[in-house]
């Protein structure tokens, strides 16, 4: 049966419309229609193509779902080799690269493009008369593999180029770029793989490579791969003279271009931007392992040429590695204040991001077992930003057979009592309230600086006093006296007097510090201040209802629930009664009454060593004027209060455009308004 003209036209218009919606959704991040509307149009096109297969064009959005599995990938010869890049690791390397370029082309004015180096897989996409026809991996640079069907499933790879106003599309153009997997998608994929007993990927790049080299393109289609275009290979029928112009044209053709690409006239600005990127990499939703600096002008690029495989006109400024492999020597378990069993990896020491790492988090028992992490395994360890280093997973291929699977603990390693795992929780708990490990952690927390701040008592004393039998509960801290230490080695009169003084003095800590010290789930120093301000005494807080609690700005439903749970537990009621009877004051104190609302609605983060004031006091000052103090810098942070030796938080604040204040500037802010 012949296809009617109407059907041909409808199929063409559906293709255009769907490709356009797709571009707005994935590349521009600005959807034009709902998912349901999109699906309904796609189904209409599918139905037409099922009836008239001759209408199924290579640029049809229906082709994004993948097609029949291949036996193997055909090889593709790259018409112009895909080059690699030389590396720079510091400003000196960058300067040396520029000097070498100047020795060839002279000291004429140069412009530079700087682009983040996405940690993914380089590919080359060939478009003939605007239609995507062949896509290949980089391979060895000369010969790659034809993975066209797989690349077609990536939503921000245009199947057809959009014409630029009034200009014909290039007859032929090879577009080069990076296929990558966003970090969130990578984590979700690994979670699924682990629970299905499948291989866990070491990093997003491996996961992207594994997804892209599937012989069954429907598997590729199920992985949310993305694509950034960054260069062109051979082209004809179009005029491109610089990298910046090329990126603009690629954007107009419908490609995703990295939004952080910059063009500079000044080399010093290039070096600054490279440094700035070190802090910024933590904020992206995808992995970057450096930045690429290119001399912008194509005529200069041709003059500079290539040495070996590396172009002289481009260089990769590489960031320090954040991932390494090492041997997992042992898994030890710490018991937390709440009884949570926390497994930790003991590693053969490795250098990671500039420091030596020999311990890493393993999150929880479920994590270890679902990933089949064994003692003796070669493991991949990651350290990113302020996050504690953690084990990503084992390198199964490196196993020798001597690795020991790790059995989930059934008894607490400290008190020997049976442990418990709730049905839908990943953590295992020691539920013995008298567990010495839990008591020691509770004491450590109670005496810590942000809580009751008892000078002379720390981790060491907490375990000593528990072992000596001097402390069996938190109130016992306030029952210590001179007689407790009689005849104890290392506890002379002076030391004991100082300690007892510090304990006595801590009874005056204001209510919010006592609330913090209680260690209620979800109640940190900020929430404690809110609760103290509102309830003004421990007995009042103990009577609080969920409704009252959630009415307070900053207290969410789960925190409210844990406050109510805490005070309804008889052991905790007993604890409060004893503390009050022993003379712990828990008065509202200064911080409970705001002094002004000059900082109302403003959120602060504090970093570094402040001149003449402790961080706690600075926080109290900000809060007394209605401001909030948080732990990490985000787009919502208004001010970063920075002292000496400010580190990654400062870099992060600068890259986000958060205002950075000195202590003097904070005082000025309070004085002026
Ligand atoms: Zn225990």
Coordinates of C-alpha atoms in Angstrom, one line a residue, residues 57-648:
X57 CA 14.7 7.8 9.0
X58 CA 18.1 7.7 10.8
X59 CA 17.2 11.0 12.5
X60 CA 13.9 9.7 13.8
X61 CA 13.6 10.2 17.6
X62 CA 12.3 6.6 17.7
X63 CA 15.8 5.5 17.0
X64 CA 17.0 6.7 20.4
X65 CA 15.7 3.6 22.2
X66 CA 18.4 1.4 20.7
X67 CA 18.2 -1.4 18.1
X68 CA 19.0 -5.1 17.6
X69 CA 22.2 -6.3 19.3
X70 CA 25.4 -6.4 17.2
X71 CA 27.9 -9.3 17.1
X72 CA 30.8 -6.9 17.3
X73 CA 31.5 -3.3 16.5
X74 CA 32.8 -2.5 13.0
X75 CA 36.1 -0.6 12.9
X76 CA 36.2 3.0 11.7
X77 CA 39.3 4.8 10.4
X78 CA 39.4 8.4 11.6
X79 CA 40.0 10.6 8.5
X80 CA 42.1 12.9 10.8
X81 CA 43.6 11.3 13.9
X82 CA 42.0 12.2 17.2
X83 CA 44.9 13.6 19.2
X84 CA 45.8 13.3 22.8
X85 CA 46.9 16.3 25.0
X86 CA 50.1 17.1 26.8
X87 CA 49.7 17.7 30.5
X88 CA 50.4 20.6 32.8
X89 CA 50.3 20.2 36.6
X90 CA 51.1 23.7 37.8
X91 CA 51.4 27.4 36.7
X92 CA 55.1 26.8 35.6
X93 CA 54.1 24.0 33.2
X94 CA 51.4 26.3 31.7
X95 CA 54.0 29.1 31.3
X96 CA 56.5 26.7 29.7
X97 CA 53.8 25.6 27.2
X98 CA 53.1 29.2 26.2
X99 CA 56.8 30.0 25.8
X100 CA 57.2 27.0 23.5
X101 CA 54.3 28.3 21.4
X102 CA 55.8 31.7 21.2
X103 CA 59.1 30.3 20.0
X104 CA 57.3 29.1 16.9
X105 CA 54.8 31.8 16.2
X106 CA 56.4 34.8 17.9
X107 CA 55.1 37.0 20.6
X108 CA 52.0 38.2 18.8
X109 CA 48.7 38.7 20.8
X110 CA 47.0 35.4 21.4
X111 CA 43.6 34.5 22.6
X112 CA 43.0 31.4 24.7
X113 CA 39.9 29.3 25.3
X114 CA 39.7 27.4 28.6
X115 CA 37.2 24.5 28.9
X116 CA 36.6 22.0 31.7
X117 CA 38.0 18.6 30.9
X118 CA 35.1 16.2 31.3
X119 CA 36.2 12.8 32.6
X120 CA 34.3 10.7 30.0
X121 CA 34.8 9.1 26.7
X122 CA 36.0 10.9 23.5
X123 CA 33.9 10.3 20.4
X124 CA 33.6 11.6 16.9
X125 CA 30.2 12.1 15.3
X126 CA 29.9 12.6 11.5
X127 CA 27.0 14.6 10.1
X128 CA 26.3 14.4 6.3
X129 CA 24.1 17.2 5.1
X130 CA 23.0 17.8 8.6
X131 CA 22.0 14.2 9.5
X132 CA 23.9 12.1 12.1
X133 CA 25.4 9.2 10.1
X134 CA 28.4 7.7 11.8
X135 CA 29.6 7.9 15.4
X136 CA 32.9 6.3 16.6
X137 CA 35.0 5.9 19.7
X138 CA 38.4 7.5 19.8
X139 CA 40.0 4.0 19.9
X140 CA 43.8 4.4 19.5
X141 CA 43.3 7.8 17.8
X142 CA 43.6 6.4 14.3
X143 CA 41.0 3.6 14.4
X144 CA 37.9 3.6 16.6
X145 CA 34.8 1.5 16.8
X146 CA 31.5 2.3 15.1
X147 CA 29.0 2.8 17.9
X148 CA 26.5 4.8 15.9
X149 CA 23.4 3.0 17.3
X150 CA 24.6 3.6 20.9
X151 CA 25.3 7.3 20.3
X152 CA 21.9 7.8 18.8
X153 CA 20.4 6.9 22.2
X154 CA 22.1 9.9 23.9
X155 CA 19.5 12.6 24.2
X156 CA 21.8 15.6 23.7
X157 CA 23.4 14.1 20.6
X158 CA 21.3 15.9 17.8
X159 CA 20.1 13.5 15.2
X160 CA 19.8 16.4 12.8
X161 CA 21.6 19.7 12.9
X162 CA 19.7 22.9 13.2
X163 CA 20.5 25.4 10.4
X164 CA 22.1 28.7 11.5
X165 CA 20.1 31.7 10.1
X166 CA 20.4 32.0 6.4
X167 CA 23.4 29.6 6.1
X168 CA 23.5 26.2 4.5
X169 CA 24.3 23.3 6.8
X170 CA 27.9 21.9 6.3
X171 CA 28.0 19.1 3.6
X172 CA 30.0 17.1 6.0
X173 CA 31.3 17.8 9.5
X174 CA 32.9 15.7 12.2
X175 CA 31.9 16.9 15.7
X176 CA 34.1 15.7 18.6
X177 CA 33.2 15.7 22.2
X178 CA 32.9 13.7 25.4
X179 CA 30.2 11.2 26.4
X180 CA 29.8 11.2 30.2
X181 CA 27.6 9.9 33.0
X182 CA 26.5 12.4 35.6
X183 CA 27.6 11.6 39.2
X184 CA 24.1 11.1 40.5
X185 CA 23.3 8.7 37.7
X186 CA 26.6 6.9 38.3
X187 CA 25.7 6.4 42.0
X188 CA 22.3 5.1 41.2
X189 CA 23.6 2.8 38.5
X190 CA 26.2 1.3 41.0
X191 CA 23.5 0.9 43.6
X192 CA 21.4 -1.1 41.1
X193 CA 24.4 -3.1 39.9
X194 CA 25.4 -4.0 43.5
X195 CA 22.0 -5.2 44.4
X196 CA 21.6 -7.2 41.3
X197 CA 24.9 -8.9 42.0
X198 CA 26.5 -7.2 38.9
X199 CA 29.8 -5.5 38.5
X200 CA 30.2 -2.1 40.3
X201 CA 31.9 0.5 38.2
X202 CA 35.0 2.2 39.7
X203 CA 34.1 5.7 38.5
X204 CA 31.7 7.6 36.2
X205 CA 34.1 7.3 33.3
X206 CA 34.3 3.5 33.5
X207 CA 30.5 3.4 33.8
X208 CA 30.1 5.6 30.7
X209 CA 32.6 3.5 28.8
X210 CA 30.9 0.3 29.8
X211 CA 27.5 1.7 28.9
X212 CA 28.6 3.1 25.5
X213 CA 30.3 -0.2 24.4
X214 CA 27.3 -2.3 24.9
X215 CA 26.6 -4.5 21.8
X216 CA 22.9 -4.2 22.7
X217 CA 22.1 -0.5 22.3
X218 CA 18.9 -0.9 24.3
X219 CA 21.1 -1.2 27.4
X220 CA 22.9 2.0 26.4
X221 CA 19.5 3.7 26.0
X222 CA 18.7 2.7 29.6
X223 CA 21.7 4.6 30.9
X224 CA 21.3 8.4 31.2
X225 CA 24.5 9.3 29.2
X226 CA 25.1 12.9 28.2
X227 CA 27.3 14.6 25.7
X228 CA 29.3 17.8 25.5
X229 CA 30.7 18.9 22.1
X230 CA 34.1 20.6 22.2
X231 CA 35.8 20.4 18.8
X232 CA 35.4 19.7 15.1
X233 CA 37.4 17.2 13.0
X234 CA 37.3 17.5 9.2
X235 CA 34.5 19.7 7.7
X236 CA 33.4 21.1 4.4
X237 CA 30.8 23.6 3.2
X238 CA 31.2 25.8 6.2
X239 CA 33.8 28.4 7.4
X240 CA 35.2 28.1 10.9
X241 CA 38.3 30.0 11.9
X242 CA 38.7 29.7 15.7
X243 CA 37.8 27.5 18.6
X244 CA 35.4 30.1 20.1
X245 CA 33.6 30.5 16.7
X246 CA 33.4 26.7 16.4
X247 CA 31.8 26.3 19.9
X248 CA 29.3 29.0 19.0
X249 CA 28.4 27.2 15.8
X250 CA 28.1 23.9 17.5
X251 CA 25.8 25.4 20.1
X252 CA 23.6 26.8 17.3
X253 CA 23.6 23.4 15.6
X254 CA 22.0 22.0 18.7
X255 CA 24.9 20.6 20.7
X256 CA 25.4 21.0 24.5
X257 CA 28.5 23.2 25.0
X258 CA 30.0 23.4 28.4
X259 CA 28.7 26.6 30.1
X260 CA 32.0 27.1 31.9
X261 CA 34.0 27.6 28.7
X262 CA 35.8 31.0 28.7
X263 CA 37.8 33.1 26.2
X264 CA 40.7 35.1 27.5
X265 CA 43.1 37.6 26.0
X266 CA 45.4 37.6 29.0
X267 CA 47.5 34.6 30.0
X268 CA 47.5 35.5 33.7
X269 CA 43.7 35.3 33.6
X270 CA 44.0 31.8 32.1
X271 CA 46.2 30.7 35.0
X272 CA 43.8 32.1 37.5
X273 CA 40.8 30.4 35.9
X274 CA 42.7 27.1 36.0
X275 CA 43.3 27.5 39.7
X276 CA 39.7 28.6 40.4
X277 CA 38.5 25.3 38.8
X278 CA 40.2 23.2 41.5
X279 CA 37.5 24.4 44.0
X280 CA 34.7 24.5 41.5
X281 CA 35.1 20.9 40.4
X282 CA 33.3 19.8 43.6
X283 CA 30.2 21.7 42.7
X284 CA 29.5 20.1 39.3
X285 CA 27.1 17.3 38.6
X286 CA 29.7 15.5 36.6
X287 CA 33.4 14.7 37.0
X288 CA 36.1 16.9 35.6
X289 CA 39.8 15.9 35.9
X290 CA 41.3 19.2 34.7
X291 CA 40.8 22.0 32.3
X292 CA 41.9 22.3 28.6
X293 CA 43.6 25.5 27.4
X294 CA 43.7 26.0 23.7
X295 CA 45.1 28.8 21.5
X296 CA 41.9 30.0 19.9
X297 CA 42.9 30.9 16.4
X298 CA 42.9 28.1 13.8
X299 CA 45.6 29.7 11.6
X300 CA 47.9 29.8 14.6
X301 CA 47.0 26.2 15.5
X302 CA 48.0 25.1 12.0
X303 CA 51.3 26.9 12.3
X304 CA 52.0 25.3 15.6
X305 CA 51.1 21.8 14.4
X306 CA 51.5 18.6 16.3
X307 CA 54.5 16.9 17.9
X308 CA 54.0 13.2 18.2
X309 CA 50.4 12.8 19.2
X310 CA 50.1 16.1 21.1
X311 CA 49.1 19.3 19.5
X312 CA 51.4 22.2 20.4
X313 CA 48.4 24.6 20.5
X314 CA 46.5 22.9 23.4
X315 CA 47.4 21.5 26.9
X316 CA 45.5 19.8 29.7
X317 CA 45.9 21.3 33.1
X318 CA 45.3 18.3 35.3
X319 CA 43.9 18.3 38.8
X320 CA 45.4 16.0 41.5
X321 CA 44.0 12.5 41.4
X322 CA 41.1 11.8 43.8
X323 CA 41.0 8.1 43.3
X324 CA 43.5 5.4 43.8
X325 CA 43.6 1.7 44.2
X326 CA 45.2 0.1 47.3
X327 CA 44.8 -3.1 49.4
X328 CA 42.1 -3.4 52.0
X329 CA 44.0 -4.8 55.0
X330 CA 41.2 -5.0 57.4
X331 CA 37.7 -3.9 58.3
X332 CA 37.3 -2.6 61.9
X333 CA 34.0 -1.6 63.5
X334 CA 33.4 1.4 65.7
X335 CA 30.3 1.7 67.8
X336 CA 28.7 5.2 67.7
X337 CA 26.9 7.1 70.4
X338 CA 23.5 5.9 69.1
X339 CA 24.8 2.3 69.0
X340 CA 25.3 2.4 65.2
X341 CA 28.0 0.0 64.1
X342 CA 30.3 1.9 61.7
X343 CA 32.6 -0.3 59.6
X344 CA 35.9 1.4 58.6
X345 CA 38.5 0.3 56.1
X346 CA 42.1 -0.1 57.2
X347 CA 44.2 0.4 54.0
X348 CA 47.7 0.0 52.8
X349 CA 48.7 3.8 52.9
X350 CA 48.3 5.7 49.7
X351 CA 48.8 9.3 48.7
X352 CA 45.5 10.8 47.6
X353 CA 44.8 14.5 46.7
X354 CA 48.0 15.5 48.5
X355 CA 47.6 13.6 51.8
X356 CA 48.3 10.1 53.0
X357 CA 45.2 8.0 53.4
X358 CA 45.1 4.8 55.4
X359 CA 41.5 4.7 56.7
X360 CA 38.4 5.1 54.7
X361 CA 34.7 4.8 55.2
X362 CA 32.7 1.7 54.1
X363 CA 29.4 3.4 55.0
X364 CA 27.5 0.4 56.5
X365 CA 27.3 -3.4 56.5
X366 CA 24.8 -3.4 53.6
X367 CA 27.3 -1.4 51.5
X368 CA 30.1 -3.9 52.1
X369 CA 28.0 -7.0 51.5
X370 CA 26.1 -5.8 48.4
X371 CA 29.4 -4.8 46.8
X372 CA 31.1 -8.1 48.0
X373 CA 34.0 -6.1 49.4
X374 CA 36.5 -8.6 50.9
X375 CA 39.5 -8.3 53.2
X376 CA 42.6 -8.5 51.1
X377 CA 40.9 -7.0 48.0
X378 CA 42.4 -4.4 45.8
X379 CA 39.9 -1.6 46.2
X380 CA 39.3 1.8 44.6
X381 CA 39.4 4.6 47.2
X382 CA 38.0 8.1 46.5
X383 CA 38.7 11.3 48.3
X384 CA 36.8 14.4 47.1
X385 CA 36.6 17.8 48.7
X386 CA 35.7 17.8 52.4
X387 CA 34.2 14.3 52.2
X388 CA 35.9 11.6 54.2
X389 CA 37.7 9.2 51.9
X390 CA 35.6 6.1 51.1
X391 CA 35.9 2.8 49.4
X392 CA 34.0 2.7 46.0
X393 CA 34.4 -1.1 45.5
X394 CA 36.7 -4.0 44.9
X395 CA 38.6 -4.7 41.7
X396 CA 37.3 -8.2 41.2
X397 CA 39.7 -8.9 38.3
X398 CA 42.7 -8.5 40.7
X399 CA 41.6 -11.3 43.1
X400 CA 44.0 -14.0 43.9
X401 CA 41.6 -16.3 45.8
X402 CA 43.0 -15.4 49.3
X403 CA 40.5 -12.6 49.9
X404 CA 38.2 -13.1 52.9
X405 CA 34.5 -12.3 52.6
X406 CA 33.3 -10.1 55.4
X407 CA 30.5 -11.5 57.5
X408 CA 28.1 -8.9 58.9
X409 CA 28.5 -8.7 62.7
X410 CA 25.9 -10.4 64.8
X411 CA 27.4 -9.2 68.1
X412 CA 28.6 -5.8 69.3
X413 CA 32.4 -5.8 69.1
X414 CA 32.6 -3.9 72.4
X415 CA 29.9 -5.3 74.7
X416 CA 29.3 -8.6 73.0
X417 CA 25.5 -8.2 73.1
X418 CA 23.5 -9.3 70.0
X419 CA 23.0 -6.5 67.5
X420 CA 19.9 -5.5 65.6
X421 CA 19.1 -4.4 62.0
X422 CA 15.7 -2.9 61.3
X423 CA 13.9 -4.3 58.2
X424 CA 14.3 -1.3 55.9
X425 CA 17.5 0.1 57.4
X426 CA 21.1 -0.3 56.1
X427 CA 22.7 0.2 59.5
X428 CA 23.2 -2.3 62.3
X429 CA 22.8 -1.2 65.9
X430 CA 24.1 -2.3 69.3
X431 CA 20.9 -1.8 71.3
X432 CA 22.5 -2.4 74.7
X433 CA 22.0 0.9 76.6
X434 CA 24.8 -0.1 79.0
X435 CA 27.3 -0.7 76.1
X436 CA 30.6 0.9 77.3
X437 CA 31.4 2.0 73.7
X438 CA 28.2 3.9 73.5
X439 CA 28.7 5.5 76.9
X440 CA 32.3 6.6 76.0
X441 CA 31.0 8.2 72.7
X442 CA 28.2 9.9 74.7
X443 CA 30.7 11.3 77.2
X444 CA 33.0 12.5 74.4
X445 CA 30.1 14.3 72.9
X446 CA 28.8 15.7 76.2
X447 CA 32.2 17.3 77.1
X448 CA 33.0 18.6 73.6
X449 CA 33.5 22.2 72.8
X450 CA 30.2 22.8 71.0
X451 CA 28.4 21.1 73.9
X452 CA 29.3 21.4 77.6
X453 CA 32.9 22.3 76.9
X454 CA 34.6 20.6 79.9
X455 CA 38.3 21.5 79.6
X456 CA 40.6 18.6 80.7
X457 CA 38.1 15.9 79.6
X458 CA 38.4 14.4 76.2
X459 CA 38.4 11.1 74.4
X460 CA 41.2 9.6 76.5
X461 CA 39.6 10.6 79.9
X462 CA 36.2 9.4 78.7
X463 CA 37.5 5.8 78.1
X464 CA 39.7 5.9 81.2
X465 CA 36.9 7.0 83.5
X466 CA 34.6 4.4 82.1
X467 CA 37.2 1.6 82.4
X468 CA 38.1 2.8 86.0
X469 CA 34.4 2.4 86.8
X470 CA 34.1 6.1 87.8
X471 CA 31.5 6.9 85.2
X472 CA 28.5 4.7 84.4
X473 CA 26.2 7.4 83.1
X474 CA 26.4 11.0 82.0
X475 CA 25.2 12.4 85.4
X476 CA 28.1 10.5 87.0
X477 CA 30.4 13.2 85.5
X478 CA 28.8 15.6 88.1
X479 CA 29.3 13.0 90.9
X480 CA 33.1 12.9 90.5
X481 CA 34.9 14.3 93.6
X482 CA 38.4 14.4 95.1
X483 CA 37.8 10.9 96.6
X484 CA 37.1 9.4 93.2
X485 CA 40.7 10.0 92.2
X486 CA 42.3 9.1 95.5
X487 CA 45.4 7.0 94.9
X488 CA 44.9 7.0 91.1
X489 CA 48.2 7.3 89.2
X490 CA 48.5 10.5 87.1
X491 CA 45.8 12.3 89.0
X492 CA 47.6 14.7 91.3
X493 CA 45.8 17.3 93.5
X494 CA 46.2 20.1 91.0
X495 CA 45.0 18.2 88.0
X496 CA 42.0 16.9 89.9
X497 CA 41.1 20.3 91.2
X498 CA 41.3 21.8 87.7
X499 CA 39.1 19.0 86.3
X500 CA 36.5 19.3 89.1
X501 CA 36.5 23.1 88.6
X502 CA 35.9 22.7 84.8
X503 CA 33.0 20.3 85.5
X504 CA 31.5 22.6 88.1
X505 CA 31.8 25.5 85.7
X506 CA 30.1 23.6 82.9
X507 CA 26.9 23.5 85.0
X508 CA 26.4 27.2 83.9
X509 CA 26.3 26.4 80.2
X510 CA 23.2 27.9 78.6
X511 CA 20.2 25.8 77.6
X512 CA 21.1 25.5 73.9
X513 CA 24.4 23.9 74.8
X514 CA 22.7 21.4 77.1
X515 CA 20.3 20.5 74.3
X516 CA 23.2 20.0 71.9
X517 CA 25.0 17.9 74.5
X518 CA 22.0 15.6 74.9
X519 CA 22.7 14.4 71.3
X520 CA 19.2 14.1 70.1
X521 CA 19.1 12.7 66.6
X522 CA 19.0 15.6 64.0
X523 CA 19.5 18.3 66.6
X524 CA 22.8 20.1 66.1
X525 CA 23.9 23.4 67.4
X526 CA 21.7 25.4 65.1
X527 CA 18.5 23.5 65.9
X528 CA 19.4 23.6 69.6
X529 CA 19.5 27.4 69.6
X530 CA 16.1 27.5 67.9
X531 CA 14.7 25.1 70.5
X532 CA 16.2 27.0 73.4
X533 CA 14.8 30.3 72.1
X534 CA 11.4 28.9 71.8
X535 CA 11.0 26.6 74.9
X536 CA 13.3 28.3 77.3
X537 CA 13.7 25.3 79.7
X538 CA 14.3 21.6 79.6
X539 CA 11.0 20.7 81.3
X540 CA 9.1 22.8 78.7
X541 CA 11.0 21.2 75.8
X542 CA 10.3 17.8 77.3
X543 CA 6.5 18.5 77.0
X544 CA 6.7 19.8 73.4
X545 CA 4.4 18.4 70.8
X546 CA 5.1 17.7 67.1
X547 CA 2.9 20.6 66.1
X548 CA 4.7 23.1 68.4
X549 CA 8.1 21.8 67.2
X550 CA 7.4 21.9 63.5
X551 CA 5.9 25.4 63.8
X552 CA 9.5 26.6 64.6
X553 CA 11.4 27.8 61.5
X554 CA 14.2 25.3 60.7
X555 CA 12.7 22.3 62.6
X556 CA 11.5 19.6 60.2
X557 CA 9.2 16.7 60.8
X558 CA 11.8 14.1 61.4
X559 CA 13.7 16.3 63.9
X560 CA 10.5 17.0 65.7
X561 CA 9.7 13.3 65.9
X562 CA 13.1 12.5 67.3
X563 CA 12.8 15.3 70.0
X564 CA 9.4 13.8 71.0
X565 CA 10.8 10.3 71.0
X566 CA 13.8 11.3 73.1
X567 CA 11.8 12.9 75.9
X568 CA 9.2 10.1 76.0
X569 CA 11.9 7.5 76.7
X570 CA 12.0 6.8 80.5
X571 CA 15.8 6.5 80.6
X572 CA 16.1 10.0 79.2
X573 CA 13.5 11.5 81.6
X574 CA 15.6 10.0 84.4
X575 CA 18.7 11.5 82.8
X576 CA 17.2 15.0 82.7
X577 CA 15.9 14.7 86.3
X578 CA 19.3 13.7 87.6
X579 CA 21.1 16.4 85.7
X580 CA 18.9 19.1 87.0
X581 CA 19.1 17.7 90.6
X582 CA 22.9 17.7 90.3
X583 CA 22.9 21.4 89.5
X584 CA 23.1 21.7 85.7
X585 CA 21.4 25.0 85.2
X586 CA 20.2 24.9 81.6
X587 CA 19.1 28.6 81.7
X588 CA 18.1 30.2 78.4
X589 CA 21.1 32.6 78.6
X590 CA 22.0 35.4 76.2
X591 CA 21.7 33.6 73.0
X592 CA 18.0 32.9 73.7
X593 CA 17.0 36.6 73.2
X594 CA 17.8 38.0 69.8
X595 CA 19.7 41.4 70.2
X596 CA 18.5 42.6 66.8
X597 CA 17.2 41.4 63.5
X598 CA 19.9 43.0 61.4
X599 CA 21.0 39.7 60.0
X600 CA 17.5 38.2 59.8
X601 CA 17.1 35.9 56.8
X602 CA 20.9 35.8 56.2
X603 CA 22.8 32.6 56.2
X604 CA 26.4 32.4 57.2
X605 CA 29.2 29.8 57.1
X606 CA 32.3 30.3 59.2
X607 CA 35.7 29.1 58.2
X608 CA 39.4 29.5 59.2
X609 CA 40.8 31.0 62.4
X610 CA 39.1 34.2 63.4
X611 CA 41.0 37.0 65.0
X612 CA 40.2 37.5 68.7
X613 CA 37.0 35.5 68.8
X614 CA 36.2 31.7 68.8
X615 CA 34.0 30.3 66.1
X616 CA 31.4 29.5 68.7
X617 CA 31.3 33.1 69.9
X618 CA 31.1 34.4 66.4
X619 CA 28.2 32.0 65.7
X620 CA 26.5 33.2 68.9
X621 CA 27.0 36.8 67.7
X622 CA 25.5 36.1 64.3
X623 CA 22.6 34.3 65.8
X624 CA 21.9 37.0 68.4
X625 CA 21.3 39.3 65.5
X626 CA 18.9 36.9 63.7
X627 CA 21.4 35.3 61.3
X628 CA 21.8 31.5 60.8
X629 CA 25.0 29.6 60.7
X630 CA 25.3 26.5 58.6
X631 CA 28.0 24.0 58.0
X632 CA 28.6 24.0 54.3
X633 CA 28.7 26.6 51.6
X634 CA 26.0 26.5 48.9
X635 CA 24.2 28.8 46.5
X636 CA 21.9 29.7 49.4
X637 CA 24.7 31.0 51.6
X638 CA 24.7 34.8 51.9
X639 CA 28.1 35.3 53.6
X640 CA 31.2 33.4 54.3
X641 CA 32.9 34.7 57.5
X642 CA 36.5 33.8 56.8
X643 CA 39.6 34.0 59.1
X644 CA 43.2 32.9 58.6
X645 CA 44.0 29.6 56.9
X646 CA 40.5 29.4 55.2
X647 CA 40.6 26.4 52.8
X648 CA 38.2 24.7 50.5

